Steps between C-alpha positions, in 0.01 A plus 500: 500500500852498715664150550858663638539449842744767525264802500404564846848479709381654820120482740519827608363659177336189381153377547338168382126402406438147468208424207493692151143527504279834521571540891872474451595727170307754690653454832806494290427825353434665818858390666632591238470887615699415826725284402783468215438134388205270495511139425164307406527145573234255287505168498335476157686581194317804312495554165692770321276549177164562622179401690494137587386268756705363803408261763595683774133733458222216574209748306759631205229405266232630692368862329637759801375804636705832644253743703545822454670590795780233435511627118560861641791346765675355236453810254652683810810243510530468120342816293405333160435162671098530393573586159726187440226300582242624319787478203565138561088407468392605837127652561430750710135552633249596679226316679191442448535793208728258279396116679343334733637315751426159692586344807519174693289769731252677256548771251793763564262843600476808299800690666533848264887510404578149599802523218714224467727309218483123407780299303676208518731456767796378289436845334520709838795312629704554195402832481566592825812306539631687147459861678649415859820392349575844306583580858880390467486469842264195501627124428293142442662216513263271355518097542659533821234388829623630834580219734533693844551846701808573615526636830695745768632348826242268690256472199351850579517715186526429124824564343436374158368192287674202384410365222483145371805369482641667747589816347430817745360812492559770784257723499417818698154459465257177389169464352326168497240536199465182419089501589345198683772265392753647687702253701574733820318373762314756727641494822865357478777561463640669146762218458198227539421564174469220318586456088251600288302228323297482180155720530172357586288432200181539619263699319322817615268721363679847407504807780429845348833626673792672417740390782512084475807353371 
């Protein structure tokens, strides 16, 4: 984790993603091969000595499922990413060869090759978060919820994030992956955005996907 504000002096080489789940270390991994710094912004604080549950992920205790195709984008983004995994207690399978599978709908088909992993999502995040910051170029600040954009002249770009209490981050480039809680409303104007509150807590059953928050 990186708590010193002084790291990131300039926007023009600096890009932010708000949200330290699986969308943003990847997006954060990805900017990272165009620009020179990239600062994560969480609002929760993460732990620093292994898997374990945070509040900001409503279905952390929920058993969670990577598809093959995400497994293979984020093999592509982090070689070795798959066998971490697998190291820390995660399963990978097949279906219906190794289980069967169902639904709120009916029983998930017989679809030869349907490969896919299942593990905790504490384990995943921590995993995943572990590998994206051997890129020196990557940052989290963790603890720290974004309060607002900041924008150009006339409210018509994004220049950066401020964060709460006031301290700012100019930015060349911003990523809001902060999922369905995200407090930018569609439609107005970057500056509307209003402080971030505490997530919902309403429970859902868990989504066999790779790219929710």
């Amino acid at each position: 984790m990186d708590d010193d504000t002084d790291n990131h002096p300039g926007a023009d080489d600096h890009a932010v993603v708000l949200g330290g789940g699986l969308a943003g270390l990847l997006a954060a991994r990805v900017l990272a091969a165009r620009f020179a710094r990239v600062t994560v912004a969480e609002r929760d604080e993460l732990p620093d000595t292994g898997p374990a549950f945070r509040r900001g992920v409503l279905q952390s205790r929920h058993v969670h499922v990577l598809w093959a195709r995400g497994l293979d984008t984020m093999e592509e983004l982090l070689p070795g990413i798959t066998r971490e995994l697998l190291a820390g207690g995660a399963s990978l399978l097949e279906s219906p060869r190794d289980f069967l599978w169902l639904s709120s709908a009916d029983w998930f088909g017989q679809v030869p090759g349907a490969r896919l992993l299942l593990a905790g999502r504490e384990l995943i995040d921590w995993t995943l978060r572990r590998e994206v910051l051997r890129d020196d170029r990557i940052r989290i600040r963790a603890g720290v919820p974004a309060d607002g954009l900041l924008t150009g002249p006339g409210g018509r770009t994004v220049t950066g994030v401020r964060l709460r209490g006031g301290e700012e981050l100019p930015a060349r480039f911003v990523v809001d992956a902060t999922g369905r809680g995200s407090r930018a409303p569609p439609g107005s104007p970057p500056s509307a955005c209003p402080p971030r509150g505490p997530p919902a807590t309403t429970p859902t059953s868990a989504t066999p996907a790779a790219t929710t928050r």
